[in-house]
Amino acid sequence: MLMTMEPEIQQNLEPFHAHEMLWELKTPFAQQAEQELLQTTRDFHSCRQEEGQSVYS
């Protein structure tokens, strides 16, 4: 797994076992995905159709 990574990332993750590497790599991306989902949900709710408004307008 380390051979496919950039040298700086390789050095940071060398002391870890495979499952620890995956956790270290996954955590920042999971936090980013959670923030994006929250923003998308907020955007969706701000675009709700108002009563009496046409769907096609």
PDB file of N, CA and C in Angstrom:
ATOM      1  N   MET A   1       0.836  -1.186   0.000  1.00  0.00           N
ATOM      2  CA  MET A   1       0.000   0.000   0.000  1.00  0.00           C
ATOM      3  C   MET A   1       0.883   1.254   0.000  1.00  0.00           C
ATOM      4  N   LEU A   2       1.971   1.220   0.718  1.00  0.00           N
ATOM      5  CA  LEU A   2       2.833   2.390   0.817  1.00  0.00           C
ATOM      6  C   LEU A   2       3.473   2.765  -0.517  1.00  0.00           C
ATOM      7  N   MET A   3       3.724   1.798  -1.357  1.00  0.00           N
ATOM      8  CA  MET A   3       4.427   2.056  -2.617  1.00  0.00           C
ATOM      9  C   MET A   3       3.643   2.963  -3.560  1.00  0.00           C
ATOM     10  N   THR A   4       2.347   3.045  -3.404  1.00  0.00           N
ATOM     11  CA  THR A   4       1.514   3.863  -4.290  1.00  0.00           C
ATOM     12  C   THR A   4       1.333   5.288  -3.779  1.00  0.00           C
ATOM     13  N   MET A   5       1.936   5.615  -2.639  1.00  0.00           N
ATOM     14  CA  MET A   5       1.745   6.932  -2.023  1.00  0.00           C
ATOM     15  C   MET A   5       2.930   7.844  -2.297  1.00  0.00           C
ATOM     16  N   GLU A   6       2.696   9.122  -2.110  1.00  0.00           N
ATOM     17  CA  GLU A   6       3.762  10.107  -2.215  1.00  0.00           C
ATOM     18  C   GLU A   6       4.768   9.867  -1.094  1.00  0.00           C
ATOM     19  N   PRO A   7       6.051  10.174  -1.322  1.00  0.00           N
ATOM     20  CA  PRO A   7       7.085   9.897  -0.313  1.00  0.00           C
ATOM     21  C   PRO A   7       6.805  10.491   1.071  1.00  0.00           C
ATOM     22  N   GLU A   8       6.288  11.702   1.140  1.00  0.00           N
ATOM     23  CA  GLU A   8       6.014  12.320   2.440  1.00  0.00           C
ATOM     24  C   GLU A   8       4.946  11.543   3.204  1.00  0.00           C
ATOM     25  N   ILE A   9       3.909  11.127   2.488  1.00  0.00           N
ATOM     26  CA  ILE A   9       2.840  10.347   3.129  1.00  0.00           C
ATOM     27  C   ILE A   9       3.378   8.981   3.551  1.00  0.00           C
ATOM     28  N   GLN A  10       4.221   8.379   2.706  1.00  0.00           N
ATOM     29  CA  GLN A  10       4.839   7.090   3.052  1.00  0.00           C
ATOM     30  C   GLN A  10       5.570   7.180   4.385  1.00  0.00           C
ATOM     31  N   GLN A  11       6.383   8.218   4.550  1.00  0.00           N
ATOM     32  CA  GLN A  11       7.165   8.368   5.773  1.00  0.00           C
ATOM     33  C   GLN A  11       6.267   8.530   6.995  1.00  0.00           C
ATOM     34  N   ASN A  12       5.172   9.252   6.836  1.00  0.00           N
ATOM     35  CA  ASN A  12       4.265   9.463   7.968  1.00  0.00           C
ATOM     36  C   ASN A  12       3.542   8.188   8.381  1.00  0.00           C
ATOM     37  N   LEU A  13       3.302   7.306   7.422  1.00  0.00           N
ATOM     38  CA  LEU A  13       2.487   6.114   7.698  1.00  0.00           C
ATOM     39  C   LEU A  13       3.291   4.836   7.880  1.00  0.00           C
ATOM     40  N   GLU A  14       4.606   4.877   7.670  1.00  0.00           N
ATOM     41  CA  GLU A  14       5.425   3.669   7.778  1.00  0.00           C
ATOM     42  C   GLU A  14       5.267   2.919   9.106  1.00  0.00           C
ATOM     43  N   PRO A  15       5.192   3.603  10.240  1.00  0.00           N
ATOM     44  CA  PRO A  15       5.101   2.846  11.507  1.00  0.00           C
ATOM     45  C   PRO A  15       3.746   2.189  11.760  1.00  0.00           C
ATOM     46  N   PHE A  16       2.758   2.452  10.936  1.00  0.00           N
ATOM     47  CA  PHE A  16       1.415   1.929  11.171  1.00  0.00           C
ATOM     48  C   PHE A  16       1.188   0.574  10.507  1.00  0.00           C
ATOM     49  N   HIS A  17       0.273  -0.198  11.085  1.00  0.00           N
ATOM     50  CA  HIS A  17      -0.228  -1.415  10.445  1.00  0.00           C
ATOM     51  C   HIS A  17      -1.269  -1.003   9.410  1.00  0.00           C
ATOM     52  N   ALA A  18      -1.665  -1.926   8.541  1.00  0.00           N
ATOM     53  CA  ALA A  18      -2.580  -1.619   7.431  1.00  0.00           C
ATOM     54  C   ALA A  18      -3.888  -0.986   7.912  1.00  0.00           C
ATOM     55  N   HIS A  19      -4.520  -1.552   8.937  1.00  0.00           N
ATOM     56  CA  HIS A  19      -5.809  -1.005   9.393  1.00  0.00           C
ATOM     57  C   HIS A  19      -5.626   0.391   9.989  1.00  0.00           C
ATOM     58  N   GLU A  20      -4.477   0.638  10.619  1.00  0.00           N
ATOM     59  CA  GLU A  20      -4.201   1.967  11.162  1.00  0.00           C
ATOM     60  C   GLU A  20      -3.968   2.982  10.041  1.00  0.00           C
ATOM     61  N   MET A  21      -3.290   2.534   8.978  1.00  0.00           N
ATOM     62  CA  MET A  21      -3.078   3.408   7.809  1.00  0.00           C
ATOM     63  C   MET A  21      -4.407   3.827   7.204  1.00  0.00           C
ATOM     64  N   LEU A  22      -5.286   2.858   7.031  1.00  0.00           N
ATOM     65  CA  LEU A  22      -6.596   3.163   6.454  1.00  0.00           C
ATOM     66  C   LEU A  22      -7.355   4.155   7.326  1.00  0.00           C
ATOM     67  N   TRP A  23      -7.293   3.972   8.636  1.00  0.00           N
ATOM     68  CA  TRP A  23      -7.977   4.889   9.563  1.00  0.00           C
ATOM     69  C   TRP A  23      -7.398   6.292   9.433  1.00  0.00           C
ATOM     70  N   GLU A  24      -6.074   6.399   9.391  1.00  0.00           N
ATOM     71  CA  GLU A  24      -5.412   7.696   9.287  1.00  0.00           C
ATOM     72  C   GLU A  24      -5.746   8.400   7.972  1.00  0.00           C
ATOM     73  N   LEU A  25      -5.873   7.632   6.902  1.00  0.00           N
ATOM     74  CA  LEU A  25      -6.191   8.213   5.600  1.00  0.00           C
ATOM     75  C   LEU A  25      -7.672   8.540   5.462  1.00  0.00           C
ATOM     76  N   LYS A  26      -8.513   7.725   6.067  1.00  0.00           N
ATOM     77  CA  LYS A  26      -9.960   7.877   5.908  1.00  0.00           C
ATOM     78  C   LYS A  26     -10.531   9.011   6.751  1.00  0.00           C
ATOM     79  N   THR A  27     -10.007   9.230   7.917  1.00  0.00           N
ATOM     80  CA  THR A  27     -10.568  10.200   8.857  1.00  0.00           C
ATOM     81  C   THR A  27     -10.725  11.604   8.275  1.00  0.00           C
ATOM     82  N   PRO A  28      -9.673  12.205   7.681  1.00  0.00           N
ATOM     83  CA  PRO A  28      -9.846  13.568   7.151  1.00  0.00           C
ATOM     84  C   PRO A  28     -10.883  13.637   6.025  1.00  0.00           C
ATOM     85  N   PHE A  29     -10.921  12.590   5.178  1.00  0.00           N
ATOM     86  CA  PHE A  29     -11.873  12.595   4.076  1.00  0.00           C
ATOM     87  C   PHE A  29     -13.301  12.413   4.575  1.00  0.00           C
ATOM     88  N   ALA A  30     -13.475  11.630   5.624  1.00  0.00           N
ATOM     89  CA  ALA A  30     -14.808  11.433   6.194  1.00  0.00           C
ATOM     90  C   ALA A  30     -15.326  12.738   6.787  1.00  0.00           C
ATOM     91  N   GLN A  31     -14.445  13.484   7.438  1.00  0.00           N
ATOM     92  CA  GLN A  31     -14.849  14.765   8.012  1.00  0.00           C
ATOM     93  C   GLN A  31     -15.241  15.746   6.907  1.00  0.00           C
ATOM     94  N   GLN A  32     -14.474  15.746   5.819  1.00  0.00           N
ATOM     95  CA  GLN A  32     -14.791  16.632   4.696  1.00  0.00           C
ATOM     96  C   GLN A  32     -16.122  16.236   4.069  1.00  0.00           C
ATOM     97  N   ALA A  33     -16.347  14.941   3.888  1.00  0.00           N
ATOM     98  CA  ALA A  33     -17.601  14.470   3.299  1.00  0.00           C
ATOM     99  C   ALA A  33     -18.784  14.830   4.188  1.00  0.00           C
ATOM    100  N   GLU A  34     -18.612  14.742   5.498  1.00  0.00           N
ATOM    101  CA  GLU A  34     -19.684  15.088   6.422  1.00  0.00           C
ATOM    102  C   GLU A  34     -20.038  16.573   6.313  1.00  0.00           C
ATOM    103  N   GLN A  35     -19.025  17.417   6.205  1.00  0.00           N
ATOM    104  CA  GLN A  35     -19.258  18.855   6.059  1.00  0.00           C
ATOM    105  C   GLN A  35     -19.977  19.162   4.743  1.00  0.00           C
ATOM    106  N   GLU A  36     -19.570  18.478   3.660  1.00  0.00           N
ATOM    107  CA  GLU A  36     -20.217  18.683   2.367  1.00  0.00           C
ATOM    108  C   GLU A  36     -21.669  18.229   2.398  1.00  0.00           C
ATOM    109  N   LEU A  37     -21.945  17.114   3.063  1.00  0.00           N
ATOM    110  CA  LEU A  37     -23.321  16.634   3.190  1.00  0.00           C
ATOM    111  C   LEU A  37     -24.167  17.626   3.974  1.00  0.00           C
ATOM    112  N   LEU A  38     -23.622  18.153   5.045  1.00  0.00           N
ATOM    113  CA  LEU A  38     -24.334  19.138   5.851  1.00  0.00           C
ATOM    114  C   LEU A  38     -24.656  20.383   5.016  1.00  0.00           C
ATOM    115  N   GLN A  39     -23.682  20.859   4.245  1.00  0.00           N
ATOM    116  CA  GLN A  39     -23.907  22.040   3.405  1.00  0.00           C
ATOM    117  C   GLN A  39     -24.940  21.752   2.324  1.00  0.00           C
ATOM    118  N   THR A  40     -24.883  20.578   1.715  1.00  0.00           N
ATOM    119  CA  THR A  40     -25.858  20.199   0.691  1.00  0.00           C
ATOM    120  C   THR A  40     -27.259  20.148   1.271  1.00  0.00           C
ATOM    121  N   THR A  41     -27.381  19.600   2.479  1.00  0.00           N
ATOM    122  CA  THR A  41     -28.684  19.533   3.151  1.00  0.00           C
ATOM    123  C   THR A  41     -29.215  20.934   3.430  1.00  0.00           C
ATOM    124  N   ARG A  42     -28.345  21.807   3.905  1.00  0.00           N
ATOM    125  CA  ARG A  42     -28.764  23.196   4.147  1.00  0.00           C
ATOM    126  C   ARG A  42     -29.217  23.862   2.850  1.00  0.00           C
ATOM    127  N   ASP A  43     -28.451  23.669   1.787  1.00  0.00           N
ATOM    128  CA  ASP A  43     -28.812  24.247   0.491  1.00  0.00           C
ATOM    129  C   ASP A  43     -30.156  23.709   0.002  1.00  0.00           C
ATOM    130  N   PHE A  44     -30.360  22.408   0.172  1.00  0.00           N
ATOM    131  CA  PHE A  44     -31.607  21.786  -0.251  1.00  0.00           C
ATOM    132  C   PHE A  44     -32.794  22.383   0.494  1.00  0.00           C
ATOM    133  N   HIS A  45     -32.672  22.503   1.803  1.00  0.00           N
ATOM    134  CA  HIS A  45     -33.778  23.026   2.604  1.00  0.00           C
ATOM    135  C   HIS A  45     -34.039  24.505   2.328  1.00  0.00           C
ATOM    136  N   SER A  46     -33.039  25.230   1.893  1.00  0.00           N
ATOM    137  CA  SER A  46     -33.255  26.638   1.577  1.00  0.00           C
ATOM    138  C   SER A  46     -33.958  26.811   0.226  1.00  0.00           C
ATOM    139  N   CYS A  47     -34.028  25.743  -0.552  1.00  0.00           N
ATOM    140  CA  CYS A  47     -34.667  25.804  -1.870  1.00  0.00           C
ATOM    141  C   CYS A  47     -36.046  25.163  -1.870  1.00  0.00           C
ATOM    142  N   ARG A  48     -36.636  24.974  -0.725  1.00  0.00           N
ATOM    143  CA  ARG A  48     -37.962  24.343  -0.654  1.00  0.00           C
ATOM    144  C   ARG A  48     -38.982  25.161  -1.435  1.00  0.00           C
ATOM    145  N   GLN A  49     -39.936  24.457  -1.989  1.00  0.00           N
ATOM    146  CA  GLN A  49     -41.011  25.099  -2.730  1.00  0.00           C
ATOM    147  C   GLN A  49     -41.975  25.761  -1.746  1.00  0.00           C
ATOM    148  N   GLU A  50     -42.300  26.998  -2.017  1.00  0.00           N
ATOM    149  CA  GLU A  50     -43.256  27.702  -1.163  1.00  0.00           C
ATOM    150  C   GLU A  50     -44.677  27.328  -1.572  1.00  0.00           C
ATOM    151  N   GLU A  51     -45.585  27.390  -0.614  1.00  0.00           N
ATOM    152  CA  GLU A  51     -46.973  27.035  -0.859  1.00  0.00           C
ATOM    153  C   GLU A  51     -47.550  27.933  -1.945  1.00  0.00           C
ATOM    154  N   GLY A  52     -48.229  27.311  -2.901  1.00  0.00           N
ATOM    155  CA  GLY A  52     -48.853  28.038  -4.000  1.00  0.00           C
ATOM    156  C   GLY A  52     -47.923  28.316  -5.166  1.00  0.00           C
ATOM    157  N   GLN A  53     -46.654  28.032  -5.028  1.00  0.00           N
ATOM    158  CA  GLN A  53     -45.688  28.276  -6.102  1.00  0.00           C
ATOM    159  C   GLN A  53     -45.719  27.101  -7.083  1.00  0.00           C
ATOM    160  N   SER A  54     -45.670  27.404  -8.350  1.00  0.00           N
ATOM    161  CA  SER A  54     -45.680  26.379  -9.377  1.00  0.00           C
ATOM    162  C   SER A  54     -44.369  25.597  -9.376  1.00  0.00           C
ATOM    163  N   VAL A  55     -44.459  24.313  -9.642  1.00  0.00           N
ATOM    164  CA  VAL A  55     -43.274  23.471  -9.715  1.00  0.00           C
ATOM    165  C   VAL A  55     -42.427  23.869 -10.921  1.00  0.00           C
ATOM    166  N   TYR A  56     -43.055  24.406 -11.948  1.00  0.00           N
ATOM    167  CA  TYR A  56     -42.367  24.713 -13.194  1.00  0.00           C
ATOM    168  C   TYR A  56     -41.842  26.140 -13.258  1.00  0.00           C
ATOM    169  N   SER A  57     -41.944  26.922 -12.198  1.00  0.00           N
ATOM    170  CA  SER A  57     -41.485  28.311 -12.274  1.00  0.00           C
ATOM    171  C   SER A  57     -40.019  28.450 -12.006  1.00  0.00           C
TER     172      SER A  57
END
